[in-house]
C-alpha cells in the first residue's frame, strides 16, 4: 500500500510540475510535425511543436487544453506495438483527472443491481484475457481531408497498436444483471466539462455489442498499468471500433432500457456521426439528411519505412516496409506500387499478432531510374474490403479511407 501511495503521489507531483512547466520548458518549435502526404496538402497551422507530457516521450502537439498529442509517424516503423510512452492522447474536456488513487478508485456498474468494483475486484474476475488491438481516432488523418474541414488538423499519428489486458465487459455486465429489456450500455469517465453548457463525454454501445465477447475493461497496456493520459486506471477497449468508444478513466457503466438522450448524449447523438448511406459520405461542402454513429475501422495501410519527402537509392535493393489493419477480419494481402499505381506487386506479410492488430508487411524493390517516384500501398481484408484509389468526403473529416501516396526522390 505504501508503494502504491507513493507511486500515486509521484504521478501527481510529476504531473503538476510538468504541466505547469511545459509551456516554458519543453515546448520546442524546432521539430516539424508530419510532412505533407505529397498530395499538395499542408497543415493550416504550419509546423507543429513537439511537447513532452508526463509518462510520454516527445509527441506532436495538436492542442494543449485539453491535451491532444499525436504519435510521430516514424514510431510505427520502429515496432509493430506502439510503445506506451509514444501512444497518442486525445481528450475533449478540460477538466480531466491529474491524480487518481488506485486504492479508492471504484467502477460503478448499474444493471439490475448496482455494483461498486475496486481494481482488485476486477483483477480477481476469472475471465482475464489479452488482445492486441488498434485504437484509431475517428479524426486520424483529418488534415488530409480535401476540401478541408473544421476540427483538429491531424496527420496519420492519431492511432496506435497495443496489447490490452483486462476482463470482458460481458462478465461485469452479467455480474450487475442484464434485464431482458436492456437496450444500450452507457459509459462515462472521470473527466468532466468546465462549464455546464459543455456536454460530458459519454458513449454508448448496443446491448448486443456490449455482451459480445470482444469489448473489454482493460487496466494494462503492453504489460504495464495504463499510462495516465491513456485512461488510467481503467479503459473500455472496443476492438475493431474507432477510439471514440474507448472511454478512458472509466468510472460509470449503466445498462439502460431506453434511448440515450439529453445534453450528455452529445458525443453519440451529435458528434462522431457519419452520413447514413452506403459510402458514409456526401458531396464536399454539403451535409447529410440522416446520420449514424461512427462504428468500425475501414481497412487501411501505410508505408512506414520512408515518408513523403524522403530519398531512396537508385540501382540497389531497398526493402519497403509498412503496416495495415482493419476492423478485425484480418489482412488478406498487401499490394505495393512504386510507380504511382501502374504496376502492383504483392508484399510479404509479417507475424500475425491477431486479427485486430497492425500487420506488418515488407517488399524489396530496386529503382532503376533516378527522379521522383510515387509509392502506394493497398490492403485487402479477409472481409473482402479493399482500399479505394480515391477518398470520399464527410463533414467531420472522419474515417479516412483511401490508398495513401508517399512521394519520394530516387537519387
Ligand atoms: N474519458 C474520456 N475518454 C475518451 C475521450 C475523452 O475525451 N474522455 N476521447 C475518446 C476519443 S475521441 C479517442 S480518439 C480516444 C483516444 O484514446 P487515447 O487518448 O488513449 O489515445 O479516447 C476516447 N476516450
Ligand atoms: Mo477521437
XYZ file of C-alpha atoms and ligand atoms in Angstrom:
436
model
C 0.000 0.000 0.000
C 2.756 2.416 0.881
C 4.282 1.791 -2.516
C 1.111 2.480 -4.301
C 0.555 5.644 -2.307
C 3.995 6.790 -3.196
C 3.513 5.985 -6.844
C 0.323 7.922 -6.790
C 1.966 10.913 -5.139
C 4.795 10.799 -7.600
C 2.406 10.691 -10.510
C 0.568 13.680 -9.148
C 3.657 15.692 -8.355
C 5.228 14.893 -11.684
C 2.077 15.743 -13.492
C 1.589 19.100 -11.835
C 5.213 20.022 -12.235
C 5.395 19.037 -15.845
C 2.087 20.502 -16.958
C 2.910 23.725 -15.137
C 6.342 23.997 -16.669
C 5.635 22.560 -20.016
C 4.883 25.690 -21.943
C 8.154 27.192 -20.748
C 10.467 24.234 -20.594
C 9.518 21.556 -23.050
C 7.917 23.228 -25.993
C 10.351 23.334 -28.818
C 9.490 24.862 -32.120
C 12.458 23.207 -33.740
C 10.905 19.977 -34.947
C 8.446 19.656 -37.757
C 5.306 17.594 -37.403
C 4.065 15.335 -40.154
C 5.286 16.220 -43.589
C 2.553 16.525 -46.168
C 1.392 13.416 -47.990
C 2.621 14.629 -51.269
C -0.946 15.303 -52.287
C -0.315 19.010 -52.027
C -1.889 19.159 -48.578
C -0.266 21.322 -45.951
C -1.425 21.893 -42.417
C -3.219 25.178 -41.822
C -1.393 25.792 -38.563
C 2.042 25.223 -40.106
C 4.740 23.206 -38.330
C 3.580 21.640 -35.100
C 5.758 21.754 -31.969
C 6.952 18.706 -30.091
C 5.981 18.517 -26.407
C 6.684 16.178 -23.538
C 3.868 15.266 -21.138
C 4.151 13.053 -18.026
C 4.728 9.438 -18.964
C 5.262 10.376 -22.607
C 8.232 10.893 -24.881
C 8.203 13.918 -27.196
C 4.954 13.857 -29.153
C 3.425 16.217 -31.684
C 1.273 18.908 -30.057
C -2.140 19.235 -31.685
C -3.520 21.370 -28.870
C -2.918 21.594 -25.160
C -6.255 22.375 -23.478
C -7.114 19.587 -23.035
C -4.075 17.596 -24.238
C -4.238 16.334 -27.786
C -0.976 14.714 -28.860
C -0.060 12.801 -31.991
C 2.460 9.982 -32.336
C 5.392 10.797 -34.675
C 4.865 8.574 -37.699
C 8.351 7.021 -37.602
C 7.273 5.232 -34.386
C 5.162 2.877 -36.491
C 8.254 1.726 -38.363
C 10.213 1.006 -35.202
C 7.874 -1.679 -33.848
C 4.501 -3.264 -34.572
C 3.446 -2.499 -30.982
C 3.222 1.207 -30.206
C 5.193 1.891 -27.001
C 3.173 3.274 -24.089
C 5.159 6.487 -23.946
C 4.612 7.084 -27.672
C 0.880 6.371 -27.791
C -1.268 9.313 -28.925
C -3.511 11.198 -26.489
C -6.871 12.767 -27.051
C -9.284 14.448 -24.601
C -12.411 16.503 -25.145
C -12.931 18.051 -21.718
C -10.513 20.418 -19.991
C -11.388 19.066 -16.544
C -9.566 15.762 -16.822
C -8.099 13.942 -13.796
C -4.481 14.607 -12.847
C -4.246 12.216 -9.881
C -6.145 9.009 -9.213
C -5.706 6.859 -6.130
C -5.848 3.207 -7.214
C -6.839 2.163 -3.686
C -10.005 4.239 -3.540
C -10.918 4.098 -7.245
C -14.283 2.398 -7.865
C -16.134 1.437 -11.036
C -19.897 1.805 -10.698
C -21.928 -0.661 -12.780
C -25.701 -0.217 -12.874
C -27.724 -3.138 -14.119
C -30.432 -4.955 -12.220
C -28.264 -4.171 -9.209
C -25.569 -1.564 -8.728
C -22.005 -2.717 -8.216
C -19.065 -0.746 -6.940
C -15.921 -2.562 -8.051
C -12.358 -1.882 -6.973
C -9.400 -2.574 -9.232
C -8.667 -5.614 -7.075
C -12.253 -6.863 -7.617
C -11.832 -6.525 -11.383
C -8.430 -8.194 -11.398
C -9.857 -11.127 -9.407
C -12.521 -11.917 -12.024
C -11.955 -15.276 -13.696
C -12.122 -14.361 -17.382
C -8.994 -12.242 -17.672
C -7.740 -12.028 -21.257
C -5.439 -10.143 -23.609
C -5.930 -8.745 -27.079
C -3.676 -6.828 -29.416
C -5.850 -4.160 -30.990
C -5.592 -0.868 -32.853
C -7.000 2.289 -31.273
C -7.541 4.817 -34.060
C -9.174 8.218 -33.590
C -12.113 8.880 -35.908
C -10.352 12.047 -36.992
C -6.985 10.405 -37.723
C -5.634 11.929 -40.977
C -8.291 14.669 -40.955
C -5.653 17.171 -42.078
C -5.652 15.475 -45.487
C -9.402 15.971 -45.943
C -9.968 17.837 -49.163
C -11.696 20.224 -49.145
C -10.533 20.995 -45.636
C -12.917 20.546 -42.705
C -13.138 22.014 -39.210
C -11.557 20.094 -36.361
C -8.032 19.165 -35.349
C -5.830 19.001 -38.454
C -4.391 15.572 -37.714
C -1.708 13.721 -39.632
C -1.612 9.930 -39.566
C -0.400 9.626 -35.967
C -3.712 9.505 -34.082
C -3.589 5.722 -33.956
C -1.642 3.046 -32.122
C -1.454 -0.704 -31.608
C -1.161 -2.204 -28.135
C -1.714 -5.359 -26.131
C -4.592 -4.767 -23.710
C -5.154 -6.843 -20.567
C -8.457 -6.929 -18.750
C -11.751 -8.729 -18.381
C -14.671 -8.910 -20.774
C -17.293 -6.193 -20.433
C -19.829 -9.020 -20.654
C -18.665 -10.649 -17.428
C -19.033 -7.380 -15.500
C -22.452 -6.607 -17.001
C -23.650 -10.082 -16.076
C -22.438 -9.587 -12.515
C -24.663 -6.499 -12.302
C -27.532 -8.299 -14.038
C -28.789 -7.665 -17.582
C -32.582 -7.412 -17.861
C -34.438 -8.730 -20.909
C -35.425 -5.127 -21.757
C -31.818 -3.868 -21.853
C -31.203 -1.742 -24.950
C -27.920 0.116 -24.543
C -24.959 0.324 -22.220
C -23.595 3.808 -21.473
C -20.065 4.672 -20.364
C -18.647 7.676 -18.546
C -15.133 8.566 -17.462
C -13.766 10.739 -14.664
C -13.219 13.801 -16.858
C -15.895 16.498 -16.714
C -16.695 19.704 -18.576
C -15.560 23.015 -17.118
C -18.832 24.751 -17.971
C -22.283 23.240 -17.552
C -23.144 24.250 -21.110
C -20.489 21.804 -22.386
C -21.752 18.226 -22.598
C -19.973 15.471 -20.683
C -18.062 12.869 -22.723
C -20.271 9.757 -22.624
C -20.582 6.931 -25.097
C -22.987 4.034 -25.630
C -22.896 0.582 -27.191
C -25.889 -1.515 -28.246
C -26.556 -4.236 -25.701
C -25.821 -6.975 -28.280
C -22.402 -5.473 -28.920
C -21.737 -4.877 -25.219
C -22.388 -8.512 -24.312
C -20.482 -9.886 -27.315
C -17.098 -11.424 -26.462
C -14.912 -8.531 -27.660
C -15.396 -5.343 -25.624
C -13.077 -5.379 -22.640
C -12.343 -3.418 -19.489
C -8.566 -3.073 -19.515
C -6.181 -1.984 -16.763
C -2.948 -2.822 -18.559
C -1.357 -1.801 -21.835
C 1.667 -3.657 -23.153
C 2.079 -5.378 -19.780
C 2.118 -2.206 -17.665
C -0.506 -0.072 -15.920
C -2.305 2.106 -18.459
C -0.385 5.349 -18.998
C -2.160 8.085 -17.056
C -3.077 10.057 -20.179
C -4.417 6.954 -21.938
C -7.066 6.374 -19.294
C -5.512 5.097 -16.059
C -6.663 3.063 -14.204
C -9.344 1.521 -16.454
C -10.325 1.930 -20.079
C -13.039 0.449 -22.270
C -11.484 -1.446 -25.197
C -13.732 -1.906 -28.229
C -11.686 -3.913 -30.761
C -12.475 -3.008 -34.360
C -14.253 0.219 -33.395
C -12.925 3.771 -33.571
C -11.178 5.180 -30.494
C -14.108 7.422 -29.572
C -15.764 4.407 -27.889
C -12.658 3.551 -25.853
C -13.704 5.556 -22.780
C -10.760 6.491 -20.535
C -10.638 6.774 -16.726
C -13.831 4.714 -16.880
C -15.964 5.328 -13.778
C -19.597 4.589 -14.646
C -21.320 1.915 -16.669
C -25.086 1.829 -16.927
C -27.398 -0.618 -18.674
C -30.444 1.271 -19.931
C -33.705 0.092 -21.493
C -34.422 3.299 -23.434
C -32.723 5.606 -25.947
C -29.642 7.514 -24.809
C -30.712 11.161 -24.927
C -30.189 14.599 -23.461
C -27.313 17.053 -23.076
C -24.742 14.419 -22.092
C -25.568 12.184 -25.059
C -23.993 14.817 -27.344
C -20.971 12.694 -28.323
C -23.318 9.921 -29.507
C -26.215 11.937 -30.902
C -24.470 14.961 -32.442
C -20.715 14.315 -32.523
C -18.905 11.386 -34.113
C -21.554 10.690 -36.723
C -21.303 9.862 -40.415
C -23.742 10.261 -43.309
C -26.183 7.355 -43.106
C -25.729 5.957 -46.608
C -23.647 3.296 -48.327
C -20.492 5.376 -48.839
C -20.848 7.161 -45.464
C -20.165 10.284 -47.492
C -21.683 13.392 -49.019
C -20.661 15.789 -51.782
C -17.990 18.140 -50.384
C -19.492 21.116 -48.633
C -22.913 19.539 -48.138
C -24.438 17.926 -45.064
C -26.265 14.621 -44.753
C -30.003 14.410 -44.205
C -29.552 11.405 -41.970
C -26.515 10.412 -39.944
C -25.467 7.414 -37.856
C -22.829 6.923 -35.161
C -19.360 6.141 -36.488
C -18.519 2.482 -35.877
C -15.860 0.167 -37.315
C -12.399 0.754 -38.783
C -12.090 0.563 -42.571
C -9.084 -1.330 -43.944
C -6.046 0.983 -44.111
C -2.363 0.578 -44.887
C 0.732 2.761 -44.719
C 4.330 2.721 -45.817
C 6.369 3.348 -42.670
C 9.979 2.851 -43.828
C 10.011 6.073 -45.820
C 7.865 9.193 -45.573
C 6.925 11.768 -48.189
C 9.930 13.922 -48.952
C 12.315 11.023 -48.282
C 15.154 9.886 -50.519
C 15.750 6.278 -51.684
C 18.813 4.969 -53.526
C 18.806 4.065 -57.228
C 20.292 0.844 -58.573
C 20.211 -1.269 -55.436
C 17.623 -3.126 -53.445
C 15.687 -1.330 -50.692
C 13.103 -3.050 -48.533
C 9.867 -1.083 -48.270
C 8.036 -1.778 -45.004
C 4.724 -0.800 -43.529
C 1.589 -1.691 -41.610
C -2.062 -2.494 -42.322
C -5.169 -3.093 -40.205
C -8.923 -3.354 -40.431
C -11.987 -3.825 -38.235
C -10.926 -7.306 -37.215
C -11.392 -9.571 -40.213
C -7.618 -9.541 -40.623
C -5.359 -8.560 -43.519
C -5.542 -10.852 -46.523
C -2.997 -9.283 -48.840
C -0.930 -6.186 -49.475
C -0.007 -4.797 -52.869
C 2.605 -2.119 -53.385
C 3.209 0.143 -56.354
C 6.454 2.038 -56.837
C 5.247 3.857 -59.937
C 2.168 5.768 -58.832
C -0.312 2.939 -59.262
C 0.838 1.407 -62.576
C 2.375 -1.915 -61.550
C 1.327 -3.570 -58.278
C 3.388 -6.258 -56.553
C 2.367 -8.444 -53.634
C 4.202 -7.811 -50.356
C 5.109 -10.394 -47.691
C 3.089 -10.272 -44.502
C 4.798 -10.222 -41.112
C 3.887 -12.101 -37.951
C 0.173 -12.286 -37.168
C -0.462 -10.840 -33.692
C -4.216 -11.273 -34.035
C -6.886 -10.010 -36.372
C -7.267 -6.633 -34.569
C -3.541 -5.848 -34.597
C -1.373 -3.892 -37.011
C 0.021 -6.386 -39.532
C 3.494 -5.579 -40.778
C 4.421 -6.077 -44.426
C 7.605 -5.765 -46.474
C 8.642 -5.755 -50.114
C 12.139 -5.449 -51.631
C 12.255 -3.048 -54.585
C 15.032 -1.809 -56.844
C 14.613 1.538 -58.551
C 16.382 1.572 -61.910
C 15.791 5.271 -62.605
C 16.623 8.393 -60.667
C 13.969 11.059 -60.156
C 10.621 11.444 -58.423
C 8.608 8.349 -57.541
C 5.171 7.851 -56.023
C 4.856 4.845 -53.730
C 1.445 3.388 -52.900
C 0.202 0.560 -50.719
C -3.189 -1.118 -50.955
C -4.572 -3.583 -48.413
C -7.299 -6.197 -48.841
C -9.059 -7.595 -45.799
C -10.332 -11.108 -45.186
C -13.766 -9.468 -45.046
C -13.455 -8.641 -48.748
C -12.765 -4.914 -48.478
C -10.025 -3.171 -50.414
C -8.804 0.411 -50.064
C -10.204 2.647 -52.826
C -7.990 4.852 -55.024
C -9.986 7.998 -54.271
C -11.299 9.207 -50.930
C -14.849 10.262 -50.193
C -15.772 13.280 -48.059
C -17.808 13.794 -44.897
C -18.284 16.992 -42.872
C -16.450 15.704 -39.788
C -13.386 14.611 -41.725
C -13.769 11.217 -40.079
C -12.796 7.720 -41.173
C -10.261 8.488 -43.903
C -10.290 5.582 -46.318
C -8.080 5.678 -49.405
C -4.830 4.305 -50.854
C -2.177 6.654 -49.451
C 0.667 8.035 -51.597
C 4.235 8.573 -50.478
C 6.235 10.947 -52.702
C 9.968 10.209 -52.664
C 13.072 11.122 -54.608
C 15.224 8.342 -56.055
C 18.841 9.506 -56.141
N -12.901 9.854 -20.691
C -12.647 10.082 -21.988
N -12.432 9.027 -22.786
C -12.162 9.209 -24.099
C -12.134 10.506 -24.674
C -12.377 11.612 -23.804
O -12.380 12.772 -24.198
N -12.615 11.350 -22.469
N -11.880 10.657 -26.021
C -12.105 9.499 -26.877
C -11.525 9.623 -28.218
S -12.405 10.519 -29.359
C -10.379 8.968 -28.591
S -9.796 9.089 -30.158
C -9.661 8.119 -27.633
C -8.180 8.414 -27.582
O -7.548 7.494 -26.746
P -6.113 7.782 -26.137
O -6.088 9.199 -25.645
O -5.903 6.769 -25.069
O -5.132 7.578 -27.261
O -10.160 8.220 -26.313
C -11.564 8.220 -26.243
N -11.946 8.124 -24.860
Mo -11.260 10.585 -31.447
